mmCIF file of C-alpha atoms in Angstrom:
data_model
loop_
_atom_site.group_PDB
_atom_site.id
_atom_site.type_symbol
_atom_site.label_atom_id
_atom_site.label_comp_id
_atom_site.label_asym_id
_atom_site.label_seq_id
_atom_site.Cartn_x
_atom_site.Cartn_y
_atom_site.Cartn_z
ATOM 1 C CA UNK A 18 -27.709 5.504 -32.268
ATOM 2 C CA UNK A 19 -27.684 7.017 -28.874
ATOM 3 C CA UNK A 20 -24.391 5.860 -26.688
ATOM 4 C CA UNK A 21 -23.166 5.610 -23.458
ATOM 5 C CA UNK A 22 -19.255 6.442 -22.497
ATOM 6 C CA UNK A 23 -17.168 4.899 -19.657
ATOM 7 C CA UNK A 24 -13.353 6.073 -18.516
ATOM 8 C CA UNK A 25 -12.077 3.499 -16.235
ATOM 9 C CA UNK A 26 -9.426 5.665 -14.682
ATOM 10 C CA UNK A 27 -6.851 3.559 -12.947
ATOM 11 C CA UNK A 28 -3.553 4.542 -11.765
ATOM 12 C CA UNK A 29 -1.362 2.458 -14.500
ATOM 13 C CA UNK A 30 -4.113 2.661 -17.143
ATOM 14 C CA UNK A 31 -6.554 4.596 -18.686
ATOM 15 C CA UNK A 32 -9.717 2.442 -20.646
ATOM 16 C CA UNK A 33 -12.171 4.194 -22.318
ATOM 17 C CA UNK A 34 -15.087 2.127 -24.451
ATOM 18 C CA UNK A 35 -18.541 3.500 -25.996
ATOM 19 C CA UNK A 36 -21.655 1.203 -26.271
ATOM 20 C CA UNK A 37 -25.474 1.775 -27.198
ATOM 21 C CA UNK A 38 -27.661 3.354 -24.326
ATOM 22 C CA UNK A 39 -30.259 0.116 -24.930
ATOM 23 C CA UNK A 40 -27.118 -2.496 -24.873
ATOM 24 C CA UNK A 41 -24.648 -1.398 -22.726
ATOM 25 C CA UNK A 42 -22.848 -4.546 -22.314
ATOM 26 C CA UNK A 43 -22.896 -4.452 -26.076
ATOM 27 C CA UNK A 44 -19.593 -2.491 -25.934
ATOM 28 C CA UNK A 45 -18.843 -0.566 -29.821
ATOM 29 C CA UNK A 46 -15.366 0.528 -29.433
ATOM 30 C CA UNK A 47 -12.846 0.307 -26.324
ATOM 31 C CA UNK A 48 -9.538 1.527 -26.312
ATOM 32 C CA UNK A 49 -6.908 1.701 -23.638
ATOM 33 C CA UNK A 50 -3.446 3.430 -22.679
ATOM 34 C CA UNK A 51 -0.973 4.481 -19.806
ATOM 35 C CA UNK A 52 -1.859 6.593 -17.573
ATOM 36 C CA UNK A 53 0.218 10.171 -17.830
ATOM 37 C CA UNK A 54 -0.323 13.197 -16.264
ATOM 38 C CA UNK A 55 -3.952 14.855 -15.623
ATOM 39 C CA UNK A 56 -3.797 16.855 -18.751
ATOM 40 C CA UNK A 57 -2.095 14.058 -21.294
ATOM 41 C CA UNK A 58 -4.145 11.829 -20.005
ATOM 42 C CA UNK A 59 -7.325 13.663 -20.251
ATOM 43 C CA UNK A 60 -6.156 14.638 -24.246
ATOM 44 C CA UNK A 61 -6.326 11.280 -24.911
ATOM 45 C CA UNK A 62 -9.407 10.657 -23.174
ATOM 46 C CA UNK A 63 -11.045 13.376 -25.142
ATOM 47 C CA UNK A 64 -9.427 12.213 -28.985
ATOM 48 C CA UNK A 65 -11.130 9.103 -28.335
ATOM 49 C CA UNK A 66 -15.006 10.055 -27.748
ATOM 50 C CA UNK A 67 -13.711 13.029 -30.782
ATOM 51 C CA UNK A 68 -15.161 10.063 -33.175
ATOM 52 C CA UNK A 69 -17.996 10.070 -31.476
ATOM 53 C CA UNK A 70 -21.455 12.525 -31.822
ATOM 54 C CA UNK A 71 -24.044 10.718 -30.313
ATOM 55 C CA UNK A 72 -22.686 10.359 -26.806
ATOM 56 C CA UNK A 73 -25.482 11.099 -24.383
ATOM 57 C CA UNK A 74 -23.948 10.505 -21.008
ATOM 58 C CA UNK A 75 -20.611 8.856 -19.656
ATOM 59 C CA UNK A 76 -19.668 7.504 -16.550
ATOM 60 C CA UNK A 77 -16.342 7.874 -14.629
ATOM 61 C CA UNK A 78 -15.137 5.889 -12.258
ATOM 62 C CA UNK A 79 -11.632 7.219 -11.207
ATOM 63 C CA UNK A 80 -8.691 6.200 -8.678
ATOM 64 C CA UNK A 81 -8.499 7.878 -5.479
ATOM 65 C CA UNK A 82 -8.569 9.844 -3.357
ATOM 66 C CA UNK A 83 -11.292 11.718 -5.432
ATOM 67 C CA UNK A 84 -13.966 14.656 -4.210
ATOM 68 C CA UNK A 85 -17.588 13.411 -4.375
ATOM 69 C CA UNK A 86 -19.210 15.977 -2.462
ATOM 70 C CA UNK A 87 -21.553 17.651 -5.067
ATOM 71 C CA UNK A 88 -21.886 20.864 -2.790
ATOM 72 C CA UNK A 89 -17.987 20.851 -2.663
ATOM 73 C CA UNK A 90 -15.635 23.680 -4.277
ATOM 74 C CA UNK A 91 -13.613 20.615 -5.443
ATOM 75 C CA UNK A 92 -15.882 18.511 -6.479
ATOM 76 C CA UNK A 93 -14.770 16.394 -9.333
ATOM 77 C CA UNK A 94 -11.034 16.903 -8.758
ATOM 78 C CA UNK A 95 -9.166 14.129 -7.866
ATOM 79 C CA UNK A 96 -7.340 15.142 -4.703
ATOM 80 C CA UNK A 97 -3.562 14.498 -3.124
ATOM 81 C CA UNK A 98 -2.371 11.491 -4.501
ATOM 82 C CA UNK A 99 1.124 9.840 -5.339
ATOM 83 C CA UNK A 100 0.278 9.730 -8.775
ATOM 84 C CA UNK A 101 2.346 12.465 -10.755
ATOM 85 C CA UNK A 102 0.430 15.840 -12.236
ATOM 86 C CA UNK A 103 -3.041 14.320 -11.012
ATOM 87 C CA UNK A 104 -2.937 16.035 -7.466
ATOM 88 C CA UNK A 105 -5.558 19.026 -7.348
ATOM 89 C CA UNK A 106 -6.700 17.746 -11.321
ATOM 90 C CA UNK A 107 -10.083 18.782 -12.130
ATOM 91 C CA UNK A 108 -11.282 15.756 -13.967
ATOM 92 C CA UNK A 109 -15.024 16.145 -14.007
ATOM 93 C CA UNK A 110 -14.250 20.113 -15.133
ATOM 94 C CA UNK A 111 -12.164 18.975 -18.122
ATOM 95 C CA UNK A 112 -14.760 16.757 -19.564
ATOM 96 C CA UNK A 113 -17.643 19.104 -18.837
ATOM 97 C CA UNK A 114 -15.357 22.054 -20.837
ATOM 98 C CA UNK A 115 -15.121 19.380 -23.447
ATOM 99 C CA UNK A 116 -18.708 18.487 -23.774
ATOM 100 C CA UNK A 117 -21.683 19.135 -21.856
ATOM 101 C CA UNK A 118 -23.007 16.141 -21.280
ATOM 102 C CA UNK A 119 -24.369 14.458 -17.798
ATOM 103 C CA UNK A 120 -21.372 12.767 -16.095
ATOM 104 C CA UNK A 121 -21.605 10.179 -13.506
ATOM 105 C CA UNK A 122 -18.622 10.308 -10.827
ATOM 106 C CA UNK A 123 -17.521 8.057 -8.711
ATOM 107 C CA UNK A 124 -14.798 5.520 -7.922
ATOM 108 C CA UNK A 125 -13.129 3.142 -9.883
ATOM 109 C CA UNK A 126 -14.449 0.509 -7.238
ATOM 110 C CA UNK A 127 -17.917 1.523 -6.621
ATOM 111 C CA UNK A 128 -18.326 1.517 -10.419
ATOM 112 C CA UNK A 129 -16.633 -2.585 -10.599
ATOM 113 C CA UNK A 130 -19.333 -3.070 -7.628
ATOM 114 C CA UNK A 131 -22.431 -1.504 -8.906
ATOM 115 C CA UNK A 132 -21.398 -3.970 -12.247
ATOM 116 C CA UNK A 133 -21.219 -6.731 -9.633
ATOM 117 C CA UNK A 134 -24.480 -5.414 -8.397
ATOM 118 C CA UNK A 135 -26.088 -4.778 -11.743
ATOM 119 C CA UNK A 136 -25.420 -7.829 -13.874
ATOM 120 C CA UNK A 137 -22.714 -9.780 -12.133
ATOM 121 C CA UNK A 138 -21.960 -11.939 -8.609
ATOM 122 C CA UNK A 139 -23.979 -10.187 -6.468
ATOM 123 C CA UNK A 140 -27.099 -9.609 -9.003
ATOM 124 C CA UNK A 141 -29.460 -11.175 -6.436
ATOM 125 C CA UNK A 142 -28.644 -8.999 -2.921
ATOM 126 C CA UNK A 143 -28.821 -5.554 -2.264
ATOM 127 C CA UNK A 144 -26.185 -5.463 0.117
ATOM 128 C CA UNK A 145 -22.672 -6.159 -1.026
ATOM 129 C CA UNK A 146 -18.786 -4.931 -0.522
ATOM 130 C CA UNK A 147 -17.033 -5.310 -3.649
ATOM 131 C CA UNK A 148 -12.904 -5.662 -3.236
ATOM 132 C CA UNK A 149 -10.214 -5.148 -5.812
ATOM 133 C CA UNK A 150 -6.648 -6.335 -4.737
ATOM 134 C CA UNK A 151 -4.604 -5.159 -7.746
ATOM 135 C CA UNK A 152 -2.190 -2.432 -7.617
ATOM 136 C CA UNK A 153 -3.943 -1.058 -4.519
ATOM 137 C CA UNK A 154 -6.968 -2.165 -2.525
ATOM 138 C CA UNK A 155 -10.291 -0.442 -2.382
ATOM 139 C CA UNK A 156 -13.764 -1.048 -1.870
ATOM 140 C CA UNK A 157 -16.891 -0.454 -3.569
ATOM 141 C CA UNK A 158 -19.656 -0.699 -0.667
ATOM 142 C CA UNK A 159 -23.576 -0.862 -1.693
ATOM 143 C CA UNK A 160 -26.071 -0.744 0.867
ATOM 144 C CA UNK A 161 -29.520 -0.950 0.196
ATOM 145 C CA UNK A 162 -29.237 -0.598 -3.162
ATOM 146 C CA UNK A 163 -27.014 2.468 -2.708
ATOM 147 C CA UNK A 164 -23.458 3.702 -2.398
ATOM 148 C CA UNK A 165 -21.828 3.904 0.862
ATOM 149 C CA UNK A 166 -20.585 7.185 2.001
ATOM 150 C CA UNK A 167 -20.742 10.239 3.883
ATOM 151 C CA UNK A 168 -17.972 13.323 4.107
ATOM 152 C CA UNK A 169 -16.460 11.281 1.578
ATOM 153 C CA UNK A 170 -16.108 7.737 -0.188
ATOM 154 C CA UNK A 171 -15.265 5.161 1.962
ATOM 155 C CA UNK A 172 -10.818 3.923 1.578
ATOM 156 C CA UNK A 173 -11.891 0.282 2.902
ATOM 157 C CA UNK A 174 -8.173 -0.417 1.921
ATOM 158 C CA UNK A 175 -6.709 1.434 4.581
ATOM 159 C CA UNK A 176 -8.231 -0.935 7.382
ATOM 160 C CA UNK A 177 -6.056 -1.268 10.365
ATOM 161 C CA UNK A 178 -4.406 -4.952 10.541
ATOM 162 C CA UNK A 179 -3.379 -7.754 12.538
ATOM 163 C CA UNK A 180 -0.040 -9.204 10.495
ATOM 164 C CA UNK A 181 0.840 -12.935 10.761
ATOM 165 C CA UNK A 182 3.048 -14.676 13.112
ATOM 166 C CA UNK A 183 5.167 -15.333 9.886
ATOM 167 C CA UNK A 184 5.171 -12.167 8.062
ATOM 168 C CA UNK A 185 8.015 -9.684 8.766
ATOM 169 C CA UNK A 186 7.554 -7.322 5.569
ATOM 170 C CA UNK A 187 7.646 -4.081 6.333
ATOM 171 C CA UNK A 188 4.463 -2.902 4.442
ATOM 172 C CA UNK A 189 4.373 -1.436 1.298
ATOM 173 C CA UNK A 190 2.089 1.456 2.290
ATOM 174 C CA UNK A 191 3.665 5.064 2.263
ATOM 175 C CA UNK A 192 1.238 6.557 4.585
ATOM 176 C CA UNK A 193 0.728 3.514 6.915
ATOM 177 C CA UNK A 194 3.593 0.863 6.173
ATOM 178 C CA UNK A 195 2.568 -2.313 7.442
ATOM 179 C CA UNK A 196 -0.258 -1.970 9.562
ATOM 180 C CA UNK A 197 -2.885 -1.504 6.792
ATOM 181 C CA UNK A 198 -4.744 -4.308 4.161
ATOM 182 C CA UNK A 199 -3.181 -2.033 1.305
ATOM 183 C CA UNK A 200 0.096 -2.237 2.573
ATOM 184 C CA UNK A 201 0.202 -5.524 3.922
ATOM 185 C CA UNK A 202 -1.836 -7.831 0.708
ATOM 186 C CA UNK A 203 -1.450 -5.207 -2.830
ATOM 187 C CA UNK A 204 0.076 -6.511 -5.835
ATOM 188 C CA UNK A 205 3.129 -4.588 -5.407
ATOM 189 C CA UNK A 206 3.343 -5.778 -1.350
ATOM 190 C CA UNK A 207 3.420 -9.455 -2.380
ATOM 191 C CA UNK A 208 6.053 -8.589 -5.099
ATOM 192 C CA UNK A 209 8.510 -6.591 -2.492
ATOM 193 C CA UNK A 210 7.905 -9.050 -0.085
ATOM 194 C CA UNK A 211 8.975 -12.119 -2.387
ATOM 195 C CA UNK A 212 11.075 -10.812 -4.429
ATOM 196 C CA UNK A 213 8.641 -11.999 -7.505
ATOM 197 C CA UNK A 214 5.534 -11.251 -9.079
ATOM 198 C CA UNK A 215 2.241 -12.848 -7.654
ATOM 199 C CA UNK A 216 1.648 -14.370 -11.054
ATOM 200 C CA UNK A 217 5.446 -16.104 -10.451
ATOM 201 C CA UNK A 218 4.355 -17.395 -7.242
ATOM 202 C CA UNK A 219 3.562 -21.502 -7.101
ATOM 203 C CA UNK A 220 0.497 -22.149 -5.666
ATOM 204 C CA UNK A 221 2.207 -24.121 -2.776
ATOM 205 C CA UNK A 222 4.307 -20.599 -1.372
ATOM 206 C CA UNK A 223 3.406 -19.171 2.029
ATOM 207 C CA UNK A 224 2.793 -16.149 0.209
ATOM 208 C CA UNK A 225 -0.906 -17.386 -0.581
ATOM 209 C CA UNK A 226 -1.801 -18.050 3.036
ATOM 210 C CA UNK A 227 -0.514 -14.789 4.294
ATOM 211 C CA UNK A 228 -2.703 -12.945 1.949
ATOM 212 C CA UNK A 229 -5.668 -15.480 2.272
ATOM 213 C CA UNK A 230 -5.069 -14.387 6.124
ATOM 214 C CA UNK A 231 -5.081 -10.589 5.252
ATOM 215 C CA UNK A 232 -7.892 -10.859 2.924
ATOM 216 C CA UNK A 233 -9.828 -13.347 5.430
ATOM 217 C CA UNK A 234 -9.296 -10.620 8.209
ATOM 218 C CA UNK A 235 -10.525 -8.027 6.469
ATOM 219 C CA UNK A 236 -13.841 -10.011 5.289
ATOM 220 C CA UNK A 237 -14.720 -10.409 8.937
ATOM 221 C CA UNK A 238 -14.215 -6.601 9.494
ATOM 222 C CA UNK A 239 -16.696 -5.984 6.410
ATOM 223 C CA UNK A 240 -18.784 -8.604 7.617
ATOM 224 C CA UNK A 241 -18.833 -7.271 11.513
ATOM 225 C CA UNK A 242 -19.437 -3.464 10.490
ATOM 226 C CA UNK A 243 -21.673 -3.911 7.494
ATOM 227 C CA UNK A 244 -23.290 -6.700 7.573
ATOM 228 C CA UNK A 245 -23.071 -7.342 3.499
ATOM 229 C CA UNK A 246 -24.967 -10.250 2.326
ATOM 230 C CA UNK A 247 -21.817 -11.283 -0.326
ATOM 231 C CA UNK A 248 -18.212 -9.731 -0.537
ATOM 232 C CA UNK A 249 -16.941 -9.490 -4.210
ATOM 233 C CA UNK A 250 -13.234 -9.840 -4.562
ATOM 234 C CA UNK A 251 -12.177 -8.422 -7.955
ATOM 235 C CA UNK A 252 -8.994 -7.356 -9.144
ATOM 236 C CA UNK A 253 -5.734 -9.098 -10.151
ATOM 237 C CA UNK A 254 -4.293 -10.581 -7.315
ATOM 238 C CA UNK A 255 -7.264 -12.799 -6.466
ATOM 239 C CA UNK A 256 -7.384 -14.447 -10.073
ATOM 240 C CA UNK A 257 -5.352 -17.246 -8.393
ATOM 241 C CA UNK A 258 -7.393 -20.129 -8.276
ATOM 242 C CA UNK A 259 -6.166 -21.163 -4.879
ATOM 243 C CA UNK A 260 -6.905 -18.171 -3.002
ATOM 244 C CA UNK A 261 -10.176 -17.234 -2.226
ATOM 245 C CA UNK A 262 -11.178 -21.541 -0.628
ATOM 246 C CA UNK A 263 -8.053 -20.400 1.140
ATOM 247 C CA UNK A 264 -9.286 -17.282 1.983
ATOM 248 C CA UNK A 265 -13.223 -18.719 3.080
ATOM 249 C CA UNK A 266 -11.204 -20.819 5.120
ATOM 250 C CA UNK A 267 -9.296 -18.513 7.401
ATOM 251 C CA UNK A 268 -12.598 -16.534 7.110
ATOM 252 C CA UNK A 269 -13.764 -19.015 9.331
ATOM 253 C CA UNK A 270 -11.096 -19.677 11.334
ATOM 254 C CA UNK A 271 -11.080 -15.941 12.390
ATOM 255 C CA UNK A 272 -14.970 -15.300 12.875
ATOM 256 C CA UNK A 273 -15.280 -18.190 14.633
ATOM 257 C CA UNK A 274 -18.943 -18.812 14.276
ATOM 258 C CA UNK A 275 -19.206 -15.484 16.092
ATOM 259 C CA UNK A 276 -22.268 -14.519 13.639
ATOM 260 C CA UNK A 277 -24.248 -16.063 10.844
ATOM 261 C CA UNK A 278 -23.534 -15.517 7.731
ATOM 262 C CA UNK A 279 -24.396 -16.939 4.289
ATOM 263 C CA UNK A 280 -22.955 -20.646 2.958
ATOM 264 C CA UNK A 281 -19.050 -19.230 2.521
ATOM 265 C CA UNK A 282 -19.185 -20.562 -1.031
ATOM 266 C CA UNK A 283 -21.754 -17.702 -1.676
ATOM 267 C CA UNK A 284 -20.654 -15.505 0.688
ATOM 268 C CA UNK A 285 -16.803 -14.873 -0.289
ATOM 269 C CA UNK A 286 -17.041 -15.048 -3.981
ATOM 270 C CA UNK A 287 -15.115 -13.436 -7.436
ATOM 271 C CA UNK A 288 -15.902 -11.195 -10.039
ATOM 272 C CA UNK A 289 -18.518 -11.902 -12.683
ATOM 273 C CA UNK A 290 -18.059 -9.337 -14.772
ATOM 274 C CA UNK A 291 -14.095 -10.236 -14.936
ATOM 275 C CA UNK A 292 -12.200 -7.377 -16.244
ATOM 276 C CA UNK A 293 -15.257 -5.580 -18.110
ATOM 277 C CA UNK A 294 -16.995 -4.687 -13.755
ATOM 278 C CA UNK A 295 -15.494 -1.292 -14.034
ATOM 279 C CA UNK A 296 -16.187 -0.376 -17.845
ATOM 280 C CA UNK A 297 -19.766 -1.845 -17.659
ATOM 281 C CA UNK A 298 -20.153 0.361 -14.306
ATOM 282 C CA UNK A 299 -19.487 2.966 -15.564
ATOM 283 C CA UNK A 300 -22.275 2.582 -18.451
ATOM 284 C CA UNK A 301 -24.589 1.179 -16.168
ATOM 285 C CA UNK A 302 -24.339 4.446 -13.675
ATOM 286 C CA UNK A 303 -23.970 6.833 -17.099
ATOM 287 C CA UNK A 304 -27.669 4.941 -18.147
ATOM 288 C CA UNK A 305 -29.210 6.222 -14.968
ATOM 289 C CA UNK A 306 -28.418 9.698 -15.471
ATOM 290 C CA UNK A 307 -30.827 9.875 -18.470
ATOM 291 C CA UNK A 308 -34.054 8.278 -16.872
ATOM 292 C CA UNK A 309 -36.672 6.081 -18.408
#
């Protein structure tokens, strides 16, 4: 039986899952463990799909910043990043000395979106951003039926921001401190800023309509640059119930019927795919590489 492979690369964690070419969402075997350094990491990575022969593509979708410029001398390598012995890695070279197989690379968001795309919230439009708010905040941005970018993949977490009246964190962001969506509505932002976990949060705290505002804000930037027909929100932070009516609602507070858009309720929406957008992603981009 012919499969597919995914790596989810994330900056905490490393999943890796097989699954028929004919069934991807059919998923055989998935496995999953910290992230390390480029070349533990990738060891592990490589003992895994070991136990399997019939692999006939994979798909990776890795953290950023990553080169995706196919007529660049780093293309594959994930590039200056915070993230300990990854810096200058040459992912996509490791795998292909391991086995030479097609590879589809990309981000860890555009693969979650092109899920979302594929088989989940935004099945029926062409024209979506898909956001995670976890441990950072990127975006996975499909137009026309493709991926969004140019000299590079788009960082649609490093917007410029307007903070509320009654926010005075200093912004968790190392390379723009409080002025950016990353810095301002991440995981870890809400957790410095409170002094608790989102999770630990009641659903009553401030701390939801300051990030309803920051995520609300940077909908109507999506939704005044690119037009999407729906905006995926993925990730951790927006598995509170509470958030995204909060967030449709200061959504329209902020655009102020300055364009049309869809019906909010299917406009600002969450994941379908839950946790499996980024492995299924993966298999769904790895598929295309073989054809018909």
């Amino acid at each position: 039986m012919a499969l597919l492979g995914a790596i989810e690369a994330g900056g905490t964690k490393f999943v890796v899952a097989v699954a028929p070419v004919e069934e991807p969402e059919s998923v055989v075997a998935r496995e999953s463990f910290p992230t390390e350094d480029g070349v533990t990491t990738i060891q592990k990575v490589q003992e895994f799909f070991d136990q399997y022969e019939d692999i006939a593509a994979i798909g990776i979708a890795s953290f950023g910043p990553i080169d995706v410029r196919t007529d660049s001398a780093t293309y594959g390598y994930v590039l200056d990043t915070p993230k300990r012995g990854w810096s200058g890695f040459d992912f996509l070279g490791a795998m292909k000395e391991w086995r030479d197989i097609p590879y589809y690379w990309t981000t860890d968001v555009n693969a979650a979106g092109w899920a979302e795309y594929v088989s989940g919230s935004a099945a029926d439009v062409d024209n979506i951003v898909y956001l995670t708010v976890g441990t950072g905040v990127g975006a996975g941005i499909i137009a026309n039926g493709q991926f969004v970018g140019g000299y590079s993949h788009p960082e649609a977490g490093h917007i410029m921001m307007a903070k509320h009246l009654q926010d005075h964190y200093a912004g968790h962001c190392p390379f723009h401190g409080d002025h950016c969506l990353e810095g301002l509505a991440a995981g870890p932002a809400m957790e410095e800023r409170w002094g608790v976990s989102a999770k630990e949060l009641p659903d009553d705290h401030l701390a939801w309509q300051i990030e309803a505002f920051y995520l609300a804000q940077a909908a109507v930037t999506y939704t005044a640059t690119l037009r999407p027909e729906r905006i995926v929100f993925g990730g951790g932070v927006p598995h509170r119930d509470i958030l995204l009516p909060m967030v449709r609602q200061s959504f329209a507070e902020q655009l102020h019927d300055y364009l049309a858009v869809p019906e909010l309720d299917n406009y600002i929406v969450s994941v379908g795919n839950g946790d499996n957008a980024g492995i299924y992603g993966c298999f769904y981009l790895a598929k295309e590489l073989l054809g018909d």
